[in-house]
Steps between C-alpha positions, in 0.01 A plus 500: 500500500613865503841576355580819695598328825877486538634146479793364696774416251565161655390278781663605825761284665470349845428767761428508875130442573435855624654649187306263275170580674564872459576446132172314451295749702647798315408339169153408625428856617604630158272259316205530740519879480472484120219251464332459837459176689263322263674580170860458616653167400753286679680456166553877486624512859734209429646680197549831683654332805724278288401185689284201418138473606574192713756708691239771564256236626771353722600833655178699521215280383248531219354824368262568790768442762752704302263796474437477875875513565525810279215677678641425845854604409397828339258579784776452755744710300250781459408518867865476605588791269229718654595411857867565436415839354310622806734700724420489871698817580257736325137607565218266386422699186862477385504131589204449269656710225820295511291181498309618193822589322630152573176347373516690172872432477421128516234532230750685279779248554278190486225596259434137405461405866237768553308390190495141628383608844253775419353378173546128454491354852166666573340391175631144546290482817512226763807481723685750279245772565507408870876565503439851364224567751741395777772726355258791490401429860862521613544828312183642657624402848830675430330826397248476783784494752634826354157665518452391862853614586427844356173523696662384823770768471220759496306346787227365271576128512134402534398697191783353296432148630135509396558609141865415437448160338235621257705803402806280456305267272398801289861615470627154404231472235593842363869407497426183302282685247766767450765231450280340234462839327877546523561193285378710208673820617849384606662842450349633825764472780414279796545793740240699307253212524559475874448875540177490299361230724612677817325818388188304413479296819729607782359851525167335571659262750662796673170683530344184639756451774479870582127457558393704196243263348291580191125452534219548247318833530164334451364194673400216265125461455 
């Protein structure tokens, strides 16, 4: 058992159920982020949370159920942070920029949550990976709406409708990859990351909704 995980100095006293569940989930996210789903132990989670294993089982179930609770909570928190960051009183490109800043702000503030979601839930497979696929689908739908909105403002709704979902999926994938890179380069400000991604992707989106579409100069043989 690793010794670098911070231990609770004593078992916590009686607390309201919601507070106790948060305490257990916070500890579980910390431990799962360090070791992944398969290597994390309930003993470790019990020590970090400062509660007994039977109490964890009583509140949130065994290891598989507990990991599922962690994935669902962090997924909901991440998507809520992005949605709250999107301002409806600005043009679509600025809406997306604010959303990206909120996304990277979440990754910065909840690094362990992002590691659980992006690295460990996917590799754990099964229903955990399905949760992440569903989260990604909601994020793609959110970006797609911004792309379609931008196209509609320019009278090109049909063009944006036909390609908006695929382009949104590409942007979400790029945002996730950049967030993963950022874990090893935390000194880069979140606004800079958002600007990098906007310059990489939105300029192309803008050309698309303006009707300026790139095509190969030679036909494939």
